[in-house]
CSV table of C-alpha atoms in Angstrom, one decimal:
chain,number,residue,atom,x,y,z
A,1,UNK,CA,-16.9,-13.2,-17.5
A,2,UNK,CA,-15.8,-11.7,-14.2
A,3,UNK,CA,-15.0,-15.2,-12.9
A,4,UNK,CA,-13.0,-16.1,-16.0
A,5,UNK,CA,-10.9,-12.9,-15.7
A,6,UNK,CA,-10.3,-13.6,-11.9
A,7,UNK,CA,-9.2,-17.1,-12.7
A,8,UNK,CA,-6.8,-16.0,-15.5
A,9,UNK,CA,-5.3,-13.2,-13.5
A,10,UNK,CA,-3.8,-15.4,-10.8
A,11,UNK,CA,-6.0,-13.8,-8.1
A,12,UNK,CA,-8.1,-17.0,-7.7
A,13,UNK,CA,-4.8,-18.9,-7.4
A,14,UNK,CA,-3.9,-16.7,-4.5
A,15,UNK,CA,-7.3,-16.9,-2.7
A,16,UNK,CA,-8.7,-19.9,-0.9
A,17,UNK,CA,-7.5,-22.7,1.4
A,18,UNK,CA,-4.1,-24.2,0.4
A,19,UNK,CA,-5.5,-27.7,0.2
A,20,UNK,CA,-8.9,-26.6,-1.3
A,21,UNK,CA,-10.2,-25.1,-4.4
A,22,UNK,CA,-9.5,-21.5,-5.5
A,23,UNK,CA,-12.1,-18.9,-4.4
A,24,UNK,CA,-13.8,-16.8,-7.0
A,25,UNK,CA,-16.2,-14.9,-4.7
A,26,UNK,CA,-14.3,-11.6,-5.1
A,27,UNK,CA,-14.2,-11.6,-8.9
A,28,UNK,CA,-15.9,-8.2,-9.0
A,29,UNK,CA,-12.8,-6.6,-7.4
A,30,UNK,CA,-10.7,-7.2,-10.5
A,31,UNK,CA,-13.5,-5.9,-12.7
A,32,UNK,CA,-13.8,-2.7,-10.7
A,33,UNK,CA,-10.0,-2.2,-10.6
A,34,UNK,CA,-9.8,-2.8,-14.3
A,35,UNK,CA,-12.3,0.0,-15.0
A,36,UNK,CA,-10.2,2.4,-13.1
A,37,UNK,CA,-6.9,1.4,-14.7
A,38,UNK,CA,-8.6,1.7,-18.1
A,39,UNK,CA,-9.5,5.3,-17.3
A,40,UNK,CA,-5.8,6.1,-16.8
A,41,UNK,CA,-5.1,4.9,-20.3
A,42,UNK,CA,-1.4,4.0,-19.6
A,43,UNK,CA,-1.2,0.6,-21.3
A,44,UNK,CA,-1.1,-1.4,-18.1
A,45,UNK,CA,-3.6,-4.0,-16.9
A,46,UNK,CA,-5.2,-4.4,-13.5
A,47,UNK,CA,-4.5,-8.1,-13.2
A,48,UNK,CA,-0.8,-7.5,-13.4
A,49,UNK,CA,-0.9,-4.7,-10.9
A,50,UNK,CA,-2.8,-6.8,-8.4
A,51,UNK,CA,-1.0,-10.1,-8.7
A,52,UNK,CA,2.4,-9.1,-10.1
A,53,UNK,CA,4.3,-9.2,-6.8
A,54,UNK,CA,3.0,-12.8,-6.1
A,55,UNK,CA,4.3,-13.8,-9.6
A,56,UNK,CA,7.7,-12.2,-8.9
A,57,UNK,CA,8.1,-14.0,-5.6
A,58,UNK,CA,6.4,-17.3,-6.4
A,59,UNK,CA,3.5,-16.9,-3.9
A,60,UNK,CA,0.5,-19.2,-3.8
A,61,UNK,CA,-2.6,-19.3,-1.6
A,62,UNK,CA,-2.1,-20.3,2.0
A,63,UNK,CA,-5.6,-19.7,3.4
A,64,UNK,CA,-5.3,-17.9,6.7
A,65,UNK,CA,-1.6,-17.3,6.2
A,66,UNK,CA,-1.0,-14.5,3.8
A,67,UNK,CA,0.8,-15.4,0.6
A,68,UNK,CA,3.8,-13.4,1.7
A,69,UNK,CA,3.8,-15.2,5.1
A,70,UNK,CA,3.9,-12.2,7.4
A,71,UNK,CA,0.2,-12.0,8.3
A,72,UNK,CA,-2.2,-14.4,9.9
A,73,UNK,CA,-6.0,-14.5,10.2
A,74,UNK,CA,-6.7,-15.8,13.7
A,75,UNK,CA,-9.9,-16.6,15.7
A,76,UNK,CA,-10.9,-14.8,18.8
A,77,UNK,CA,-13.8,-15.7,21.1
A,78,UNK,CA,-16.2,-13.5,19.1
A,79,UNK,CA,-14.8,-13.3,15.6
A,80,UNK,CA,-11.7,-13.1,13.4
A,81,UNK,CA,-8.7,-10.7,13.5
A,82,UNK,CA,-5.5,-10.3,11.6
A,83,UNK,CA,-2.0,-9.5,12.7
A,84,UNK,CA,1.2,-8.8,10.7
A,85,UNK,CA,4.7,-9.5,12.0
A,86,UNK,CA,6.9,-8.2,9.2
A,87,UNK,CA,9.4,-6.1,11.0
A,88,UNK,CA,12.1,-7.3,13.5
A,89,UNK,CA,10.5,-5.0,16.1
A,90,UNK,CA,7.1,-6.7,15.6
A,91,UNK,CA,8.6,-10.1,16.5
A,92,UNK,CA,10.4,-8.6,19.5
A,93,UNK,CA,7.0,-7.3,20.8
A,94,UNK,CA,5.3,-10.7,20.9
A,95,UNK,CA,6.1,-11.5,24.5
A,96,UNK,CA,4.7,-8.1,25.6
A,97,UNK,CA,1.6,-8.8,23.5
A,98,UNK,CA,0.8,-12.1,25.0
A,99,UNK,CA,2.2,-11.1,28.4
A,100,UNK,CA,4.5,-14.1,28.7
A,101,UNK,CA,7.8,-15.4,27.3
A,102,UNK,CA,7.5,-16.9,23.9
A,103,UNK,CA,10.2,-19.6,23.7
A,104,UNK,CA,9.0,-21.3,20.6
A,105,UNK,CA,7.1,-20.5,17.4
A,106,UNK,CA,5.3,-17.2,18.0
A,107,UNK,CA,2.2,-17.7,16.0
A,108,UNK,CA,1.0,-20.7,18.0
A,109,UNK,CA,1.5,-18.7,21.2
A,110,UNK,CA,-0.4,-15.8,19.8
A,111,UNK,CA,-3.3,-18.0,18.6
A,112,UNK,CA,-3.6,-19.6,22.0
A,113,UNK,CA,-3.5,-16.3,23.8
A,114,UNK,CA,-6.2,-14.8,21.5
A,115,UNK,CA,-8.6,-17.7,21.4
A,116,UNK,CA,-10.6,-16.9,24.5
A,117,UNK,CA,-10.5,-13.1,24.2
A,118,UNK,CA,-12.7,-10.6,22.3
A,119,UNK,CA,-11.5,-9.2,19.1
A,120,UNK,CA,-11.6,-5.7,20.4
A,121,UNK,CA,-9.3,-6.6,23.3
A,122,UNK,CA,-6.6,-8.4,21.3
A,123,UNK,CA,-6.6,-5.7,18.5
A,124,UNK,CA,-6.5,-3.0,21.1
A,125,UNK,CA,-3.5,-4.5,22.9
A,126,UNK,CA,-1.7,-5.1,19.7
A,127,UNK,CA,-2.1,-1.5,18.7
A,128,UNK,CA,-0.8,-0.3,22.0
A,129,UNK,CA,2.4,-2.0,21.1
A,130,UNK,CA,2.4,-0.4,17.6
A,131,UNK,CA,1.7,-3.8,15.9
A,132,UNK,CA,-0.3,-3.9,12.7
A,133,UNK,CA,-3.6,-5.5,13.7
A,134,UNK,CA,-7.3,-5.3,12.8
A,135,UNK,CA,-10.6,-7.0,13.4
A,136,UNK,CA,-12.4,-8.5,10.4
A,137,UNK,CA,-14.7,-5.9,8.9
A,138,UNK,CA,-14.0,-3.2,11.5
A,139,UNK,CA,-13.6,-0.4,8.9
A,140,UNK,CA,-16.4,1.0,6.9
A,141,UNK,CA,-16.1,2.1,3.3
A,142,UNK,CA,-15.5,5.8,2.8
A,143,UNK,CA,-14.2,8.0,0.0
A,144,UNK,CA,-10.8,9.7,0.5
A,145,UNK,CA,-10.8,12.8,2.6
A,146,UNK,CA,-10.2,15.8,0.4
A,147,UNK,CA,-9.4,19.2,2.0
A,148,UNK,CA,-8.4,22.5,0.4
A,149,UNK,CA,-5.0,23.6,1.7
A,150,UNK,CA,-3.7,26.0,-0.9
A,151,UNK,CA,-4.7,28.0,-4.0
A,152,UNK,CA,-5.8,26.2,-7.1
A,153,UNK,CA,-3.9,26.4,-10.3
A,154,UNK,CA,-4.9,25.8,-13.9
A,155,UNK,CA,-6.5,22.4,-14.9
A,156,UNK,CA,-3.7,20.1,-16.0
A,157,UNK,CA,-2.7,16.5,-16.4
A,158,UNK,CA,0.3,14.7,-14.8
A,159,UNK,CA,2.5,15.1,-17.9
A,160,UNK,CA,5.5,17.3,-16.9
A,161,UNK,CA,4.5,17.5,-13.3
A,162,UNK,CA,7.2,17.2,-10.6
A,163,UNK,CA,6.1,14.5,-8.2
A,164,UNK,CA,7.9,14.0,-4.8
A,165,UNK,CA,7.4,10.4,-3.8
A,166,UNK,CA,8.1,9.9,0.0
A,167,UNK,CA,6.5,6.5,0.1
A,168,UNK,CA,7.8,3.0,0.3
A,169,UNK,CA,6.8,-0.6,-0.3
A,170,UNK,CA,3.7,-0.9,-2.6
A,171,UNK,CA,0.7,1.4,-2.6
A,172,UNK,CA,2.5,4.8,-2.8
A,173,UNK,CA,5.3,3.6,-5.1
A,174,UNK,CA,2.6,2.1,-7.4
A,175,UNK,CA,0.8,5.5,-7.5
A,176,UNK,CA,4.2,7.1,-8.3
A,177,UNK,CA,4.9,4.5,-11.0
A,178,UNK,CA,1.6,5.2,-12.7
A,179,UNK,CA,2.3,9.0,-12.6
A,180,UNK,CA,5.7,8.4,-14.1
A,181,UNK,CA,4.1,6.4,-16.9
A,182,UNK,CA,1.8,9.3,-17.5
A,183,UNK,CA,4.8,11.6,-18.1
A,184,UNK,CA,5.5,13.1,-14.7
A,185,UNK,CA,9.0,13.5,-13.3
A,186,UNK,CA,8.9,11.4,-10.2
A,187,UNK,CA,11.6,11.9,-7.5
A,188,UNK,CA,11.8,9.0,-5.0
A,189,UNK,CA,13.0,10.4,-1.7
A,190,UNK,CA,14.5,8.1,0.9
A,191,UNK,CA,16.5,8.4,4.0
A,192,UNK,CA,20.0,6.7,3.7
A,193,UNK,CA,19.5,5.1,7.1
A,194,UNK,CA,16.0,3.8,6.3
A,195,UNK,CA,15.6,3.2,2.5
A,196,UNK,CA,12.6,1.5,1.0
A,197,UNK,CA,12.6,-2.0,2.3
A,198,UNK,CA,12.0,-3.5,-1.1
A,199,UNK,CA,15.6,-2.6,-2.1
A,200,UNK,CA,16.8,-5.5,0.0
A,201,UNK,CA,17.0,-9.0,-1.3
A,202,UNK,CA,15.5,-9.8,-4.7
A,203,UNK,CA,15.2,-6.4,-6.4
A,204,UNK,CA,12.7,-7.4,-9.0
A,205,UNK,CA,9.7,-5.9,-7.1
A,206,UNK,CA,11.6,-2.7,-6.4
A,207,UNK,CA,12.6,-2.4,-10.0
A,208,UNK,CA,9.0,-2.9,-11.1
A,209,UNK,CA,7.6,-0.2,-8.8
A,210,UNK,CA,10.4,2.3,-9.2
A,211,UNK,CA,11.9,2.1,-12.7
A,212,UNK,CA,11.8,5.5,-14.4
A,213,UNK,CA,12.0,7.5,-11.1
A,214,UNK,CA,14.8,9.7,-9.9
A,215,UNK,CA,16.4,8.8,-6.5
A,216,UNK,CA,17.2,11.4,-3.9
A,217,UNK,CA,18.7,10.4,-0.6
A,218,UNK,CA,18.0,12.8,2.2
A,219,UNK,CA,18.5,12.7,5.9
A,220,UNK,CA,15.0,14.0,7.0
A,221,UNK,CA,16.4,15.7,10.0
A,222,UNK,CA,19.7,17.2,8.8
A,223,UNK,CA,18.6,18.0,5.3
A,224,UNK,CA,15.2,19.4,6.3
A,225,UNK,CA,15.8,22.8,4.6
A,226,UNK,CA,16.5,21.2,1.2
A,227,UNK,CA,13.5,18.8,1.7
A,228,UNK,CA,11.3,21.8,2.4
A,229,UNK,CA,12.5,23.4,-0.8
A,230,UNK,CA,11.8,20.2,-2.7
A,231,UNK,CA,8.3,20.0,-1.3
A,232,UNK,CA,7.6,23.6,-2.1
A,233,UNK,CA,8.7,23.0,-5.7
A,234,UNK,CA,6.5,19.9,-6.2
A,235,UNK,CA,3.3,19.8,-8.2
A,236,UNK,CA,2.4,16.5,-6.4
A,237,UNK,CA,3.6,15.1,-3.1
A,238,UNK,CA,3.0,11.4,-2.2
A,239,UNK,CA,3.3,10.7,1.5
A,240,UNK,CA,3.1,7.2,3.0
A,241,UNK,CA,4.1,7.7,6.6
A,242,UNK,CA,1.8,8.5,9.5
A,243,UNK,CA,0.5,12.0,9.0
A,244,UNK,CA,2.4,13.3,12.0
A,245,UNK,CA,5.8,12.1,10.9
A,246,UNK,CA,6.5,15.0,8.6
A,247,UNK,CA,4.4,17.5,10.5
A,248,UNK,CA,6.5,17.2,13.6
A,249,UNK,CA,9.5,18.2,11.5
A,250,UNK,CA,7.6,21.2,10.2
A,251,UNK,CA,7.4,19.5,6.8
A,252,UNK,CA,3.7,18.7,6.5
A,253,UNK,CA,1.2,20.0,3.9
A,254,UNK,CA,0.2,22.8,6.2
A,255,UNK,CA,3.8,23.8,7.0
A,256,UNK,CA,5.4,24.0,3.6
A,257,UNK,CA,3.8,26.6,1.3
A,258,UNK,CA,3.4,25.0,-2.1
A,259,UNK,CA,3.0,26.1,-5.7
A,260,UNK,CA,-0.5,27.0,-6.8
A,261,UNK,CA,-2.3,23.8,-7.6
A,262,UNK,CA,-0.1,21.5,-5.6
A,263,UNK,CA,-1.7,18.1,-4.7
A,264,UNK,CA,-0.6,16.4,-1.5
A,265,UNK,CA,-1.7,12.8,-1.2
A,266,UNK,CA,-1.3,10.9,2.1
A,267,UNK,CA,-1.7,7.1,2.4
A,268,UNK,CA,-2.1,5.4,5.8
A,269,UNK,CA,-2.8,1.9,6.9
A,270,UNK,CA,-5.6,2.3,9.3
A,271,UNK,CA,-5.7,6.1,9.8
A,272,UNK,CA,-3.8,6.6,13.0
A,273,UNK,CA,-2.6,3.0,13.3
A,274,UNK,CA,0.2,1.2,11.4
A,275,UNK,CA,-1.0,-1.3,8.8
A,276,UNK,CA,0.0,-3.3,5.8
A,277,UNK,CA,-1.9,-4.6,2.8
A,278,UNK,CA,-3.1,-7.9,4.3
A,279,UNK,CA,-4.3,-6.7,7.7
A,280,UNK,CA,-5.8,-3.6,6.1
A,281,UNK,CA,-7.8,-5.8,3.7
A,282,UNK,CA,-9.1,-7.8,6.6
A,283,UNK,CA,-10.1,-4.6,8.4
A,284,UNK,CA,-12.1,-3.6,5.4
A,285,UNK,CA,-13.7,-7.1,5.2
A,286,UNK,CA,-12.0,-7.9,1.9
A,287,UNK,CA,-11.4,-11.6,2.4
A,288,UNK,CA,-12.1,-14.8,0.5
A,289,UNK,CA,-13.8,-17.9,1.9
A,290,UNK,CA,-13.0,-21.5,2.3
A,291,UNK,CA,-15.5,-24.3,1.8
A,292,UNK,CA,-16.8,-23.9,5.4
A,293,UNK,CA,-17.4,-20.2,4.8
A,294,UNK,CA,-14.6,-19.1,7.1
A,295,UNK,CA,-12.4,-16.2,6.0
A,296,UNK,CA,-9.1,-16.6,4.1
A,297,UNK,CA,-6.8,-13.9,2.7
A,298,UNK,CA,-7.8,-12.5,-0.6
A,299,UNK,CA,-5.0,-12.2,-3.1
A,300,UNK,CA,-1.6,-10.8,-2.0
A,301,UNK,CA,-1.7,-7.8,0.3
A,302,UNK,CA,-4.5,-6.7,-2.1
A,303,UNK,CA,-5.3,-3.4,-0.2
A,304,UNK,CA,-1.9,-2.1,-1.3
A,305,UNK,CA,-2.3,-2.2,-5.1
A,306,UNK,CA,-5.9,-1.3,-5.0
A,307,UNK,CA,-5.0,1.8,-3.0
A,308,UNK,CA,-2.2,2.6,-5.4
A,309,UNK,CA,-4.6,2.5,-8.3
A,310,UNK,CA,-7.2,4.6,-6.5
A,311,UNK,CA,-4.6,7.1,-5.4
A,312,UNK,CA,-3.3,7.6,-9.0
A,313,UNK,CA,-6.9,8.2,-10.2
A,314,UNK,CA,-7.4,10.7,-7.4
A,315,UNK,CA,-4.2,12.6,-8.4
A,316,UNK,CA,-5.3,12.7,-12.0
A,317,UNK,CA,-8.7,14.1,-11.0
A,318,UNK,CA,-7.3,16.6,-8.5
A,319,UNK,CA,-4.9,18.0,-11.1
A,320,UNK,CA,-7.7,18.3,-13.5
A,321,UNK,CA,-9.7,20.3,-10.9
A,322,UNK,CA,-6.8,22.7,-10.4
A,323,UNK,CA,-5.3,21.0,-7.3
A,324,UNK,CA,-4.5,22.9,-4.1
A,325,UNK,CA,-5.8,19.9,-2.2
A,326,UNK,CA,-4.8,17.5,0.5
A,327,UNK,CA,-6.1,14.0,-0.2
A,328,UNK,CA,-6.0,11.3,2.5
A,329,UNK,CA,-6.5,7.6,1.8
A,330,UNK,CA,-6.3,4.6,4.2
A,331,UNK,CA,-5.7,1.1,2.9
A,332,UNK,CA,-8.5,-0.2,5.1
A,333,UNK,CA,-11.2,2.1,3.8
A,334,UNK,CA,-10.2,1.4,0.2
A,335,UNK,CA,-10.5,-2.3,0.9
A,336,UNK,CA,-13.9,-1.8,2.5
A,337,UNK,CA,-15.1,-0.2,-0.7
A,338,UNK,CA,-14.1,-3.2,-2.7
A,339,UNK,CA,-15.5,-5.6,-0.1
A,340,UNK,CA,-18.9,-4.0,-0.6
A,341,UNK,CA,-19.0,-5.2,-4.2
A,342,UNK,CA,-21.4,-8.1,-4.9
A,343,UNK,CA,-20.0,-11.6,-4.2
A,344,UNK,CA,-19.9,-14.2,-6.9
A,345,UNK,CA,-21.7,-17.5,-6.2
A,346,UNK,CA,-19.6,-20.6,-5.7
A,347,UNK,CA,-18.7,-22.5,-8.9
A,348,UNK,CA,-16.0,-24.5,-10.6
A,349,UNK,CA,-13.8,-22.4,-12.8
A,350,UNK,CA,-10.2,-22.7,-14.1
A,351,UNK,CA,-7.5,-20.9,-12.2
A,352,UNK,CA,-4.0,-20.0,-13.4
A,353,UNK,CA,-0.9,-18.9,-11.5
A,354,UNK,CA,-0.2,-15.1,-11.8
A,355,UNK,CA,1.8,-14.1,-14.8
A,356,UNK,CA,5.2,-12.3,-14.2
A,357,UNK,CA,4.8,-8.6,-15.0
A,358,UNK,CA,7.0,-6.9,-17.5
A,359,UNK,CA,9.8,-4.9,-15.8
A,360,UNK,CA,11.0,-2.2,-18.1
A,361,UNK,CA,14.3,-1.2,-16.4
A,362,UNK,CA,16.2,-1.0,-13.1
A,363,UNK,CA,15.1,1.1,-10.3
A,364,UNK,CA,17.4,4.0,-9.4
A,365,UNK,CA,20.5,3.5,-7.2
A,366,UNK,CA,20.0,5.2,-3.8
A,367,UNK,CA,20.9,8.9,-4.2
A,368,UNK,CA,21.9,8.5,-7.8
A,369,UNK,CA,20.1,11.7,-8.8
A,370,UNK,CA,20.8,14.1,-5.9
A,371,UNK,CA,22.5,16.6,-8.2
A,372,UNK,CA,19.8,16.6,-10.8
A,373,UNK,CA,17.1,16.9,-8.1
A,374,UNK,CA,19.0,20.0,-6.8
A,375,UNK,CA,18.9,21.5,-10.2
A,376,UNK,CA,15.1,20.9,-10.5
A,377,UNK,CA,14.6,22.7,-7.2
A,378,UNK,CA,16.7,25.6,-8.3
A,379,UNK,CA,14.9,25.8,-11.6
A,380,UNK,CA,11.5,25.8,-9.8
A,381,UNK,CA,12.6,28.5,-7.4
A,382,UNK,CA,13.3,30.8,-10.4
A,383,UNK,CA,9.8,30.3,-11.8
């Protein structure tokens, strides 16, 4: 049954060598994610959440190239590692990474440079340059870190909660989308100079993740007073930057006194290092396999939607406990938890392309709701 669901979901279609058969070894991942999504009772299904971006963008499996094309699984002398080059600055750093000019295609040069070096050395050098990199299976499974940082409030659900969503891309916005579906008022906060990157190009994915949210455009440095007021008014804060990014502006969970019961949720890639869904999945060991037993990418940046689902469940549970908590996830540790699930034996099963998810509306225009968000802050300050 798990294999049939994996094949029908599109995840098998996205996992395996491009010229080989789909891989079903990770079918238990969808089964586990489905159990969590069912607990939320929001009328969504896990298969769509995990494979929907690939359907929107027409991705298919590409083996040791991620479906989105920005990440690679590469051999080193003692194992496998992953590197993501998704930002212009990442590509600009390649000559410094390999310590030579890179006149041609960068991936071939990186592969040649890494082939006779230990995984720890290549990953360590990449991280010195702020590149998202990870060794295969370097991260162990662990529950999210939960710390008490404020007074508890009454037990409640997300309905009517004010959620400040400071995240971008996938994991955090998905958590915010699920909270919006549960009846929360979700305010997506972005800097006008650095908006969510999924606004660019084809907006279908942005719309899918952000429909139903309010948009507030804030300069994090010049509008810090208003942002602090918004964070103080929030029932839930979703933070997707490195933990120090807000703290150095005096806007972290220990700096801004919150309402009783406020839940502050942080999502990182690899703890203190940058990371994206594909390299984080590799760090956790969540990979598929080709016919030779060598690793290939599993799904499409699968650590992102898995973390978004886990984060939403964690917020639901924290609110029910009365909140007053700081909860910290990393994509890599979430992936490691799913990698520990039993592998399915090889077999021949049908595999379908992922189905396009239902998009229920347009995501908000940048800054469209600034005035309304100001009213929400004023109302909260009077309470």
